[in-house]
Coordinates of C-alpha atoms in Angstrom, one line a residue:
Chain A
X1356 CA -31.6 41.4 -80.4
X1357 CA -32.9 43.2 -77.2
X1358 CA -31.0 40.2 -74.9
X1359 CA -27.8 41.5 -77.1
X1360 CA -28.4 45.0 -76.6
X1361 CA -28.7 44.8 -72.9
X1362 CA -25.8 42.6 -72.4
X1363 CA -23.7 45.5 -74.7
X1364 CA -25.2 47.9 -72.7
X1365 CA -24.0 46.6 -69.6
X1366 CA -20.5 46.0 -71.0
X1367 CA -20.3 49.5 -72.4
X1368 CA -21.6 51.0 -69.1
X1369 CA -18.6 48.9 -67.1
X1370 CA -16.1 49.5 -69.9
X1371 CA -16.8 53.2 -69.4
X1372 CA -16.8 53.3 -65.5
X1373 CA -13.6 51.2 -66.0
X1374 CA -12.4 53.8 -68.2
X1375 CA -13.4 56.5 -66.0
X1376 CA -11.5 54.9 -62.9
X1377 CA -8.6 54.3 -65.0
X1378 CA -8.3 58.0 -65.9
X1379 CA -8.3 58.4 -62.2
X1380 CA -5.3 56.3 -61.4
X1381 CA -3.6 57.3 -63.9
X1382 CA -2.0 60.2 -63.1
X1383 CA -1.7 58.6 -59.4
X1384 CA 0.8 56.4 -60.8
X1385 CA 3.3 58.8 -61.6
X1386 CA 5.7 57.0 -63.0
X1387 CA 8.7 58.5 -64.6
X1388 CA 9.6 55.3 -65.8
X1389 CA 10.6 56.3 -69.9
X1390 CA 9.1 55.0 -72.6
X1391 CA 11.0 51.8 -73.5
X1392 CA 11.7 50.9 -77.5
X1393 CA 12.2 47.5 -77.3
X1394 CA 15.7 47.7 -79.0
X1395 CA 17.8 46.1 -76.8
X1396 CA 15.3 43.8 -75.7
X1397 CA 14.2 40.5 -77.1
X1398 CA 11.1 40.3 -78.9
X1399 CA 8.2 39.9 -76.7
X1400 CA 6.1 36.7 -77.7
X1401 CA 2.8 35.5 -77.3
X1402 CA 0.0 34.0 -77.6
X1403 CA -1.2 34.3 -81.4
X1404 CA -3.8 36.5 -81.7
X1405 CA -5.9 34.4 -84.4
X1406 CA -4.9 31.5 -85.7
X1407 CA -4.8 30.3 -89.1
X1408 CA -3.4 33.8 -90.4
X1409 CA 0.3 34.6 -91.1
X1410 CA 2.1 36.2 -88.0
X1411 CA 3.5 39.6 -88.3
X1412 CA 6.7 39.6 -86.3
X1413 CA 7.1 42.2 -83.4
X1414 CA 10.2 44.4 -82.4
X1415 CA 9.0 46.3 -79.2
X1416 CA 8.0 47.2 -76.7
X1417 CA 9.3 44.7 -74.0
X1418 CA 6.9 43.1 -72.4
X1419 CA 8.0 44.6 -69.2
X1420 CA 9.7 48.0 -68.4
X1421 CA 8.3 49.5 -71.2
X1422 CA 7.2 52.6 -69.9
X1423 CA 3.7 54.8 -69.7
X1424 CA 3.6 55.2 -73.5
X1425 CA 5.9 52.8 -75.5
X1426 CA 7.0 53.0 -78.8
X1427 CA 5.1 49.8 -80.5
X1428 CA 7.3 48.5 -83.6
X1429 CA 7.0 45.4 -85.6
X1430 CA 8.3 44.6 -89.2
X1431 CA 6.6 45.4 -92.2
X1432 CA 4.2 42.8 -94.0
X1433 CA 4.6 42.1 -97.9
X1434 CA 1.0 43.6 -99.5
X1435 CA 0.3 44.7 -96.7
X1436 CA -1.3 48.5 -96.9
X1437 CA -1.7 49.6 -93.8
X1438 CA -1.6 48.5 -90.5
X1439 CA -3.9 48.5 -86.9
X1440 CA -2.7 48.5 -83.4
X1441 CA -5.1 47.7 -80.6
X1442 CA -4.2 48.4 -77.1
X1443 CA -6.6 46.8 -74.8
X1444 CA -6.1 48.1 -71.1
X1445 CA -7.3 45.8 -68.0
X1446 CA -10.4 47.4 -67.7
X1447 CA -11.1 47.5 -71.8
X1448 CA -10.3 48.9 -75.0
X1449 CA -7.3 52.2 -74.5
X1450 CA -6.0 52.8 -77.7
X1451 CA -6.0 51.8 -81.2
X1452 CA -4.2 53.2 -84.3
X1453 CA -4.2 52.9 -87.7
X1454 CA -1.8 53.6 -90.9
X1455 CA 1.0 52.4 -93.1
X1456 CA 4.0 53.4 -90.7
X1457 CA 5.5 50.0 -88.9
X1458 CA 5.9 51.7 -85.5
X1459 CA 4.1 54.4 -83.4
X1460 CA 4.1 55.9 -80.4
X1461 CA 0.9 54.9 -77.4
X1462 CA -0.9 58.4 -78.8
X1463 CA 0.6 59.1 -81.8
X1464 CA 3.4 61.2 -81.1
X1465 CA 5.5 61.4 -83.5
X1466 CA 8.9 61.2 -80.2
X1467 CA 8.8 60.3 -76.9
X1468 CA 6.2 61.4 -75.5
X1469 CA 7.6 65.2 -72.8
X1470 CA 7.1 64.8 -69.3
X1471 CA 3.7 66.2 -68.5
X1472 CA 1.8 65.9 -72.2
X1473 CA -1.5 64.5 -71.5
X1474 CA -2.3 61.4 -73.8
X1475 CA -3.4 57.7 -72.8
X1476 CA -0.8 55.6 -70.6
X1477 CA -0.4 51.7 -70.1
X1478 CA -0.7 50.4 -66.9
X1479 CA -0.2 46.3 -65.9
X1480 CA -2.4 44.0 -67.2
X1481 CA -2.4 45.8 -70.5
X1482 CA -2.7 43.8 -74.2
X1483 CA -1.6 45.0 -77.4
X1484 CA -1.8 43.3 -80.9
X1485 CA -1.7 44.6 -84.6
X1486 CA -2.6 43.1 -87.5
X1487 CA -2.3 44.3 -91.5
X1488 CA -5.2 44.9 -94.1
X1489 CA -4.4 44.3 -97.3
X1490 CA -5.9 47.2 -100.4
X1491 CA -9.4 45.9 -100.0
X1492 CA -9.3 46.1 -96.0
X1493 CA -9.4 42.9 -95.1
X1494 CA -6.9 40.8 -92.8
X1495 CA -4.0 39.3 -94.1
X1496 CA -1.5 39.0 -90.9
X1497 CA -2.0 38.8 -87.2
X1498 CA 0.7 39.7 -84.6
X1499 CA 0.7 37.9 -81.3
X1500 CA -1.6 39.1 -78.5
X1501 CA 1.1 40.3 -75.9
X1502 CA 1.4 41.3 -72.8
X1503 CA 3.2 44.7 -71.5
X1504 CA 3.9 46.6 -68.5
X1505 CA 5.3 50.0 -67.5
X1506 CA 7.1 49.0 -65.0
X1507 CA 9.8 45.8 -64.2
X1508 CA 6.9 44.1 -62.9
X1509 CA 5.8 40.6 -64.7
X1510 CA 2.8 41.3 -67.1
X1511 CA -0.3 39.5 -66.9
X1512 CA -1.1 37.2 -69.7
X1513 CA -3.3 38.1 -72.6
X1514 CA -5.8 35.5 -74.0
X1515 CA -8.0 37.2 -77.6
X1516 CA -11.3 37.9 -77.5
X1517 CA -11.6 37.7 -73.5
X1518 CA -12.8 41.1 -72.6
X1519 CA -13.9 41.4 -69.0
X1520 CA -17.3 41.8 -69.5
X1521 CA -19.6 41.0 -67.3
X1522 CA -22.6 38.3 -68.4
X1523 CA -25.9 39.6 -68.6
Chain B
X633 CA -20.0 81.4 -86.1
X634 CA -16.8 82.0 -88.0
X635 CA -13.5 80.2 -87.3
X636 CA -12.1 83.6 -86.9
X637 CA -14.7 84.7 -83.9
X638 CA -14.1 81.1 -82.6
X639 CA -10.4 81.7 -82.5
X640 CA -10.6 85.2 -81.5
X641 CA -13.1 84.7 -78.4
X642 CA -10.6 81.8 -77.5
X643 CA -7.7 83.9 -77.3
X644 CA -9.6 85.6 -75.4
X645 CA -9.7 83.1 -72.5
X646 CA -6.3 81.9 -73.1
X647 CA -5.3 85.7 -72.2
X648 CA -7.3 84.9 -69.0
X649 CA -5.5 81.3 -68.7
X650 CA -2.0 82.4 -69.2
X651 CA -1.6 84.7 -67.0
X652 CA 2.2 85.1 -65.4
X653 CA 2.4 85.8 -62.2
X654 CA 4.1 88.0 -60.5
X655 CA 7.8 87.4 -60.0
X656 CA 8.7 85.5 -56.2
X657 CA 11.3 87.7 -55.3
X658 CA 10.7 91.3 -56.3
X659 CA 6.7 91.0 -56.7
X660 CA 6.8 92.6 -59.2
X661 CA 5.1 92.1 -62.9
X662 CA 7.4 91.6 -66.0
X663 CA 7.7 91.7 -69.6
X664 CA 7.4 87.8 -70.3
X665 CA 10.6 86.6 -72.1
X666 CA 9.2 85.8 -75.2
X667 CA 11.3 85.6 -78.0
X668 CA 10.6 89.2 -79.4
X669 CA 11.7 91.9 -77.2
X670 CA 9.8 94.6 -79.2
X671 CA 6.4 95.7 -77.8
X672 CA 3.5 98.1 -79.1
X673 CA 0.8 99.1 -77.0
X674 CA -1.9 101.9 -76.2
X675 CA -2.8 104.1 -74.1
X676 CA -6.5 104.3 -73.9
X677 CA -7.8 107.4 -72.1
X678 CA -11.3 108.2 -71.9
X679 CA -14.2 109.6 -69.9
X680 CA -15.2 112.5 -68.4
X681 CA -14.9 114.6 -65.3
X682 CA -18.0 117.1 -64.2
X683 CA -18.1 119.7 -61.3
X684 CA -20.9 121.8 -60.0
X685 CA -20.3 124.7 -57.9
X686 CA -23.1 126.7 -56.4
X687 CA -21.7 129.7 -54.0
X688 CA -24.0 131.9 -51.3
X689 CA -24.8 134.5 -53.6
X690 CA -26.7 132.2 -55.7
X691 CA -23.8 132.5 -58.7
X692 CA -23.0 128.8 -59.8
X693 CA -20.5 127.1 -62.4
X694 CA -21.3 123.7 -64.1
X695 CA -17.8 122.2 -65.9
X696 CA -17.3 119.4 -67.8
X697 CA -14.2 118.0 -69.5
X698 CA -14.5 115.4 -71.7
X699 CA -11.9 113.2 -73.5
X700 CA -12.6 113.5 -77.4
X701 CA -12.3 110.8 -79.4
X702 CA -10.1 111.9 -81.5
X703 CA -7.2 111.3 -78.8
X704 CA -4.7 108.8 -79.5
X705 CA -1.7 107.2 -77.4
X706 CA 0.5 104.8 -79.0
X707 CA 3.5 103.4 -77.9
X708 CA 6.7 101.2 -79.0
X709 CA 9.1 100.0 -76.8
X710 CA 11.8 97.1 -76.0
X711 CA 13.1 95.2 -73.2
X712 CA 15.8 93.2 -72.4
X713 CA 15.7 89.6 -71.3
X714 CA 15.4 90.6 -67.5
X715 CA 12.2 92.9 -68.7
X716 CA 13.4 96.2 -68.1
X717 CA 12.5 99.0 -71.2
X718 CA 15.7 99.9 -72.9
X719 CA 14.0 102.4 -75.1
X720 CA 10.9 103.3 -76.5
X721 CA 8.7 106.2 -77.2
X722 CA 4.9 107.1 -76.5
X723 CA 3.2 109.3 -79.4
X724 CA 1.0 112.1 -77.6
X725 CA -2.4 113.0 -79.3
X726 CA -4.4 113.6 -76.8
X727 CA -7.4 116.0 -77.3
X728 CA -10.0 117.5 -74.9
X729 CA -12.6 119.9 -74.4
X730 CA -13.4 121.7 -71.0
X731 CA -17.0 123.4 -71.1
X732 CA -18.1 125.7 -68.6
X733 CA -21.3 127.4 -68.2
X734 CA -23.2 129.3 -65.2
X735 CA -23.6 132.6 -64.0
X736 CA -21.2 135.2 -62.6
X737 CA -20.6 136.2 -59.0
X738 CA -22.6 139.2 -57.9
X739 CA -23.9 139.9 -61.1
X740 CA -25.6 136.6 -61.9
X741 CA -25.1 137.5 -65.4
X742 CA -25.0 133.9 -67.2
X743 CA -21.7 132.9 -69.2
X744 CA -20.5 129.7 -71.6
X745 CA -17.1 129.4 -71.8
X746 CA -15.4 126.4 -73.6
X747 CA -11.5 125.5 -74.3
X748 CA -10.0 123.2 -76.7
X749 CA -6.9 121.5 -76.0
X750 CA -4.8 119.2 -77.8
X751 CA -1.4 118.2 -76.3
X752 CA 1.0 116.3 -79.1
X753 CA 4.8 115.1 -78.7
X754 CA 6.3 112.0 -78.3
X755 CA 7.4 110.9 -74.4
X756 CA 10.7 108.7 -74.1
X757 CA 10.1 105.4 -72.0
X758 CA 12.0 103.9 -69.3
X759 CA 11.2 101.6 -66.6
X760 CA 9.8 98.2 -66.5
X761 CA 5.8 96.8 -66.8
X762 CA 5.5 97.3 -63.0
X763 CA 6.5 100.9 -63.3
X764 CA 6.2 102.0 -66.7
X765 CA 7.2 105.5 -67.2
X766 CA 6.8 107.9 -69.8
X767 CA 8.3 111.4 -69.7
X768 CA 9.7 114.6 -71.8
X769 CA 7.5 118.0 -73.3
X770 CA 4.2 117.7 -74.8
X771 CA 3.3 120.8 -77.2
X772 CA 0.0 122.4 -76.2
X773 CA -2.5 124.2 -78.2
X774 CA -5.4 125.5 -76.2
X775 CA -8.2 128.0 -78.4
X776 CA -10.8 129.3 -75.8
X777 CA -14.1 130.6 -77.0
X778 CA -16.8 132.6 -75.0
X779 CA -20.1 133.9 -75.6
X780 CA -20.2 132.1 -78.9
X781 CA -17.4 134.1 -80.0
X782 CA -13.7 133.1 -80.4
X783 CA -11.4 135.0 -78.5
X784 CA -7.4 134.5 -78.6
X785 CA -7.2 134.2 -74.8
X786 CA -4.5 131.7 -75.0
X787 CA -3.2 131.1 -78.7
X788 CA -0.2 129.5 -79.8
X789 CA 1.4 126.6 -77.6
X790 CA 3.1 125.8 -74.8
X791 CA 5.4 123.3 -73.7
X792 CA 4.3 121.0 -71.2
X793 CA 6.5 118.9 -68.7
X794 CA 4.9 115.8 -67.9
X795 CA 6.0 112.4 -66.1
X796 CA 3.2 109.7 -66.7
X797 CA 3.7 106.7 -64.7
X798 CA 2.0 103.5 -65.6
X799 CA 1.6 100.3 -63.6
X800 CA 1.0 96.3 -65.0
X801 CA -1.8 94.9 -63.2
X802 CA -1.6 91.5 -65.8
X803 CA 1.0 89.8 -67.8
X804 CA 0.4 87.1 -69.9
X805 CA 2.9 85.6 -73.0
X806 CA 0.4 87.6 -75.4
X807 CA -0.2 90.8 -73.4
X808 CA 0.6 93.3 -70.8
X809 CA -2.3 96.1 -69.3
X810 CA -2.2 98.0 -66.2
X811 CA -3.6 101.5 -65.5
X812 CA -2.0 104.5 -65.1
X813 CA -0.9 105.3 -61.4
X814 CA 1.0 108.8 -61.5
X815 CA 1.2 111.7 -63.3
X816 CA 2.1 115.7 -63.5
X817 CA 0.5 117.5 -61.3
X818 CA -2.2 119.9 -63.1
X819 CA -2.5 117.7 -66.5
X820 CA -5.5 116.5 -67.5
X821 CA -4.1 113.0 -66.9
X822 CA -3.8 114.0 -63.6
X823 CA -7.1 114.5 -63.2
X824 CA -7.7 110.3 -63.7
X825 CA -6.7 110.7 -59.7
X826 CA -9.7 112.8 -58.9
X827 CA -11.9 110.6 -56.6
X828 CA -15.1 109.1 -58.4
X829 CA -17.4 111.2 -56.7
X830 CA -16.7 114.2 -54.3
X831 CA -19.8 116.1 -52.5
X832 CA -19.9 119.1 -50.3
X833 CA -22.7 121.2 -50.0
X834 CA -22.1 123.7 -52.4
X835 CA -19.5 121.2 -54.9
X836 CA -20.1 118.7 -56.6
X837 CA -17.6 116.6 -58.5
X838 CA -18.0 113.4 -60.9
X839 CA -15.2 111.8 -62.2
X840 CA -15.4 109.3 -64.8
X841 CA -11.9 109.8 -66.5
X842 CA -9.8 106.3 -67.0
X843 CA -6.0 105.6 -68.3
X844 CA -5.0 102.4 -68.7
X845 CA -2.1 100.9 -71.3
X846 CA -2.1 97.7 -72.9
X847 CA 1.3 96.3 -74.5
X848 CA 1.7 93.1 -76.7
X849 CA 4.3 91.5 -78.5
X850 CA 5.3 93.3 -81.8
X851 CA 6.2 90.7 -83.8
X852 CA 3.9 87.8 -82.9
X853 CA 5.2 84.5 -82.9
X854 CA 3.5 82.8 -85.8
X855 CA 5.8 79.5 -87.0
X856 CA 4.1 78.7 -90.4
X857 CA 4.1 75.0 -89.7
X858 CA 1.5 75.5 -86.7
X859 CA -0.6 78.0 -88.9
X860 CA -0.8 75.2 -91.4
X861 CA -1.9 72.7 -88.8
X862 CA -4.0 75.4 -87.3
X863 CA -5.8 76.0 -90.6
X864 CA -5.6 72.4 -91.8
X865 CA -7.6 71.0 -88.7
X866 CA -10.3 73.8 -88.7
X867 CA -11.1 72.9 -92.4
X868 CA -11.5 69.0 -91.8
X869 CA -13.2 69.3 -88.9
X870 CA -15.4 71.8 -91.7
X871 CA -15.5 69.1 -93.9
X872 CA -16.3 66.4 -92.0
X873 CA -19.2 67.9 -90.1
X874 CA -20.6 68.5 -93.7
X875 CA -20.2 64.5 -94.6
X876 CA -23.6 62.6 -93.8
X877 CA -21.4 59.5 -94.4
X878 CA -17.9 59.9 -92.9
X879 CA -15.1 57.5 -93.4
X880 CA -12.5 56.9 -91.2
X881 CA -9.8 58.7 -93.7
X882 CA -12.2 61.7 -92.9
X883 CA -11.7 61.5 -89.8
X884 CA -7.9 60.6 -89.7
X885 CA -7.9 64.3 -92.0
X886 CA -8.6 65.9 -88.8
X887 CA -7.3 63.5 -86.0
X888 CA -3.7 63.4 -88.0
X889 CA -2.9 67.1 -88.6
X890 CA -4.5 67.8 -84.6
X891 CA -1.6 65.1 -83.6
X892 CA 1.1 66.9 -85.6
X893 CA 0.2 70.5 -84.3
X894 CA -0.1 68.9 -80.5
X895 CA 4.0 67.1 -81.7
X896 CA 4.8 71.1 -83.1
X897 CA 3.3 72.7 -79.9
X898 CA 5.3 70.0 -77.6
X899 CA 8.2 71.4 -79.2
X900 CA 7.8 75.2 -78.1
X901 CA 7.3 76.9 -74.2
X902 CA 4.4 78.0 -73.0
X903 CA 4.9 81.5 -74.4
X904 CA 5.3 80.4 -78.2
X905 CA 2.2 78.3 -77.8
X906 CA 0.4 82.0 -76.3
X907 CA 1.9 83.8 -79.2
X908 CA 0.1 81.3 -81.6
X909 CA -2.9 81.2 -80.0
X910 CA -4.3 78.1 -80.6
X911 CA -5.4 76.0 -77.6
X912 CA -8.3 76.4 -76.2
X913 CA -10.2 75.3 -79.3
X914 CA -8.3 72.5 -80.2
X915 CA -8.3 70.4 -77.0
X916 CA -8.7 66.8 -76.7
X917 CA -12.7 67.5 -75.6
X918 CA -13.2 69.2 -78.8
X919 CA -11.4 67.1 -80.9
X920 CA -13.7 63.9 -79.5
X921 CA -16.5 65.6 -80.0
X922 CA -16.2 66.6 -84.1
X923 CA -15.1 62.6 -83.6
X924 CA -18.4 61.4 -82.1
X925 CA -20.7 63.6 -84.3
X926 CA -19.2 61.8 -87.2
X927 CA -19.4 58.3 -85.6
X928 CA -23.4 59.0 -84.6
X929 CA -24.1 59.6 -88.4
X930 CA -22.2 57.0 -90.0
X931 CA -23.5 54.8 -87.4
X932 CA -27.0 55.8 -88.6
X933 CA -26.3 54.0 -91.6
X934 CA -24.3 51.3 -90.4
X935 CA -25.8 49.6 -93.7
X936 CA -23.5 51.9 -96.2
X937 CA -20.5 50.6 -94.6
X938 CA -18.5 47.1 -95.1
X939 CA -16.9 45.7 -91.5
X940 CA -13.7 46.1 -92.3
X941 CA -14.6 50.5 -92.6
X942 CA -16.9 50.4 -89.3
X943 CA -13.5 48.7 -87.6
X944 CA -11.5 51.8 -89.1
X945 CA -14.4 54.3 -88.1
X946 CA -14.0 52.4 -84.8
X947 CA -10.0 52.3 -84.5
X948 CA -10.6 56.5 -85.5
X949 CA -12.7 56.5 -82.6
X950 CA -11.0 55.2 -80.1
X951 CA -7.4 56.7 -81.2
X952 CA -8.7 60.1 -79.7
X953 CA -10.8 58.6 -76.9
X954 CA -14.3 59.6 -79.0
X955 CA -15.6 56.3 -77.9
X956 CA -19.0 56.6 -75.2
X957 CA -21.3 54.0 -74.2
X958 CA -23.6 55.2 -77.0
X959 CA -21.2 54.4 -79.5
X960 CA -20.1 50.9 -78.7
X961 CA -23.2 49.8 -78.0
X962 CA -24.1 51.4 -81.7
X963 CA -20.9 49.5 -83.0
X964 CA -21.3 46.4 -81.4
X965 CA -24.7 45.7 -82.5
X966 CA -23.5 46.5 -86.3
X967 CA -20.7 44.5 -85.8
X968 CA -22.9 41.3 -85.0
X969 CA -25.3 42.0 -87.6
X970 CA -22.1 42.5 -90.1
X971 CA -21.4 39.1 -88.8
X972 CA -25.0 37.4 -89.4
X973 CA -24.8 38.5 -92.8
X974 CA -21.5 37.6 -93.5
X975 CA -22.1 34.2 -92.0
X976 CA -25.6 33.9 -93.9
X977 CA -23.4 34.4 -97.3
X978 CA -20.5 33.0 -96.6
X979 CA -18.3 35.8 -96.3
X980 CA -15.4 34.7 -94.9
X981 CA -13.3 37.3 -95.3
X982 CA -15.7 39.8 -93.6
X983 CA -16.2 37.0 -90.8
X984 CA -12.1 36.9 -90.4
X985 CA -12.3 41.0 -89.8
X986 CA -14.4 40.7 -87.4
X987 CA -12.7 37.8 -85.5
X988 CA -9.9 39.6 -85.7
X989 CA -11.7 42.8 -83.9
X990 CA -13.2 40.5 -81.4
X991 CA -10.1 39.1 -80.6
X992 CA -8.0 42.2 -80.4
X993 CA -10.6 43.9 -78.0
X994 CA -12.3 41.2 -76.1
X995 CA -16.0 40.7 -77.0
X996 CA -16.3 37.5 -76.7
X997 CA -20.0 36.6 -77.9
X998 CA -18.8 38.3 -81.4
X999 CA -15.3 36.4 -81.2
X1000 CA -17.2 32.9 -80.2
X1001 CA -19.2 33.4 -83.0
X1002 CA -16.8 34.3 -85.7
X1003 CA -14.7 31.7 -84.3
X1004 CA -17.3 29.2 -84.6
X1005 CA -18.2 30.0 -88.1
X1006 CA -14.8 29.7 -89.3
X1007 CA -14.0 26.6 -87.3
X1008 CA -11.1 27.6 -86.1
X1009 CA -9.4 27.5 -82.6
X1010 CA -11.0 25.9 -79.5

């Protein structure tokens, strides 16, 4: 248990300098890139999140292009009753969300996010996935894990349950 | 402390925050354009002047004039969208008392004299906030009595002339203040001008008199949608800080209506989000922090909790960036012992929430060991 504890420690200590530094850059970025839907796009694919599970299929956002704070959508699961997106940034978890809508904003927003409105961004190397609970809250669907950057840039791959966390 | 003197000491510093400043090209301060052009204010005079006077023969005269309380300056006015008053009147009530005692010239003989004067009437207003001026007649009623007895030395009114001219020093979305800068020569306002303290030898003179004005929007912009918002957060965040074991729904009652008053306030300009004053308490910091003090008790009793609600109590978390090292350590080590348990009695469907959770945000000793226990994957 202590071995645990200190490795967590350590990962929670990076994850929040990471976090920190991230906040940093952010608003260096500037982009003015807007926030892509994913309509007019093909669906972004990748690799499944779990296996074994049904997949839920996704709509958007692209995986590249898609702006600071995309609009995620996917298409609705039967029993499912609600759903949770996980947006895992390069440097570790960003932004999650939960509820029984099948699309939603990065920062919950119910539009585009205006020019200026503070509220967590994406930034290359970014992950995203979202899977669906059924009425007793357990899994019943998985998305894929997939990539997605703000910019035209390629974005980097995803593989589940690698964090970068360092070892003990 | 009460929502209302949280939300009332708030707007205070929002009034400091908001601020407008002063316009580029004519430097000078404005009405803001809000969306009411009707404006009531005061004018708050108060204080006190005092003069001795001691002359060669030994004679001297102590006066004092004081403000009394009973004085009362209100004002209406509107602008147009460039800020300039089209109209608008001041109500005069304004009440002193002027005491004088000493002893006469030559004779030494000792006297108390003391006047009562009220000035009433109502001053048109023209101008702008940078020069705000108020002008017309002012009836006054002065009653003088000496030697403890009344005397009609000056009964019945008179009509006054005055010009008061006011200056904004401030202009914010939610108020307007300045002091006054000019007035009649002779009127007790003018007597504001009188130099703090003036010493000769024989004179002595104390001022302490102050007018200053303060406008703000007449009919404050109040959409009922925010006020619901407003109201709706402040009593989950009541409730859930009264909850020794939250749930995420609990916290989603305060995170959800916080994100639909931030999507209502997007919608408006910076002076409609002044008029509702509502910010400076319900910023992101706060709203983490009613997050994390819910997240430090459930995690407490990580034990009353199933995975699948310590990943919704962790997904709450994290939506509004409430998550600290303290807590994911916290999580985490519930999590794995969610995951012994589950393992020890066979709970796969616990054990496939929490691969899930490892997957979707990359802790890979709890996703290896889910994983391994469902044998699945690589």
């Amino acid at each position: 248990m202590k071995l645990r504890r200190a490795y967590y420690l350590v990962a929670a200590l990076v994850f929040v300098v990471a976090a920190c530094a991230q906040g940093g850059t952010s608003t260096d970025r500037g982009s003015n890139t807007t926030s892509g839907s994913g309509g007019g796009s093909p669906a972004p694919t990748g690799v499944p999140l779990v296996e074994s599970l049904p997949s839920i299929e996704v709509v958007g956002p692209p995986e590249t292009g898609a702006g600071e704070a995309p609009l995620f959508r996917w298409k609705p699961v039967d029993g499912a009753t609600s759903y949770h997106l996980a947006v895992l940034g390069p440097d570790g978890p960003l932004w999650a969300w939960q509820g029984t809508e099948t699309e939603v904003y990065l920062g919950a927003l119910p539009f585009e996010r205006p020019p200026g409105w503070a509220g967590p961004v994406i930034s290359a190397g970014t992950c995203w996935s979202v899977i669906a609970r059924d009425a007793e809250g357990h899994v019943t669907a998985v998305s894929s894990f997939l990539a997605i950057s703000p910019t035209g840039s390629a974005a980097s791959p995803c593989v589940p349950g690698e964090g970068e966390e360092p070892t003990p | 402390m009460t929502a209302v003197l949280r939300r009332s000491a708030l707007v205070v510093v929002l009034l400091a925050s908001l601020a407008i400043p002063a316009d580029a090209q004519s430097d000078e301060l404005s009405f803001p354009p809000i969306d009411s052009t009707s404006w009531e204010g005061l004018v708050l005079v108060s204080g006190w002047i005092a003069s001795d006077a001691t002359n060669e023969d030994g004679s001297f005269t102590t006066t004092e004039t004081d403000i009394i309380n009973d004085t009362s300056i209100s004002f209406e006015l509107s602008v147009d969208d460039k800020g300039q008053v089209t109209g608008g009147t001041m109500h005069v009530n304004l009440v002193w008392f002027v005491e004088s005692v000493g002893t006469a010239p030559t004779t030494l003989d000792p006297f108390h004299v003391s006047h009562y004067h009220h000035e009433t009437g109502n001053l048109d207003l023209s101008g702008s906030a940078n020069k705000l001026v108020a002008s017309g007649s002012l009836e006054h009623e002065s009653v003088t009595e000496a030697e403890g007895q009344k005397i009609d030395e000056v009964s019945g009114t008179e009509t006054d002339e005055v010009e008061w001219v006011f200056s904004a020093s401030e202009a914010s979305c939610v108020r307007v203040a300045g002091q006054l800068t000019a007035a009649t020569a002779g009127s007790i306002m003018n007597s504001v001008f009188v130099p703090l303290d003036v010493a000769s030898e024989s004179d002595h003179i104390h001022n302490e008199l102050v007018a200053t004005f303060i406008a703000y929007p007449a009919t404050v912009e109040d959409p009922a949608a925010i006020k619901q918002y407003l109201d709706e957060v402040q009593q989950a965040a009541d409730e859930l800080s009264r909850r020794d074991l939250p749930e995420a729904i609990h916290l989603l009652a305060v995170i959800r209506p916080w994100q639909d008053l931030g999507a209502q306030l997007a919608r408006l300009d910076q002076c409609q989000q002044a008029s509702v004053g509502w910010q400076p308490e319900f910023t992101q910091s706060w709203l983490a922090k009613q997050i994390q003090n819910a997240l430090h008790k459930a995690l407490k009793e990580p034990d009353s909790y199933t995975a699948s609600e310590l990943i919704d109590l962790w997904d709450a978390g994290l939506e509004e960036s409430a998550l600290n090292s303290e807590l994911i350590i916290q999580f985490l080590d519930a999590f794995h012992d969610k995951l012994n348990e589950a393992i020890a009695d066979n709970d796969t469907s616990t054990i496939w929430d929490i691969y899930a959770f490892s997957s979707q945000y990359g802790y890979p000793l709890l996703h290896d060991q889910a994983q391994k226990a469902l044998g699945v994957g690589g």
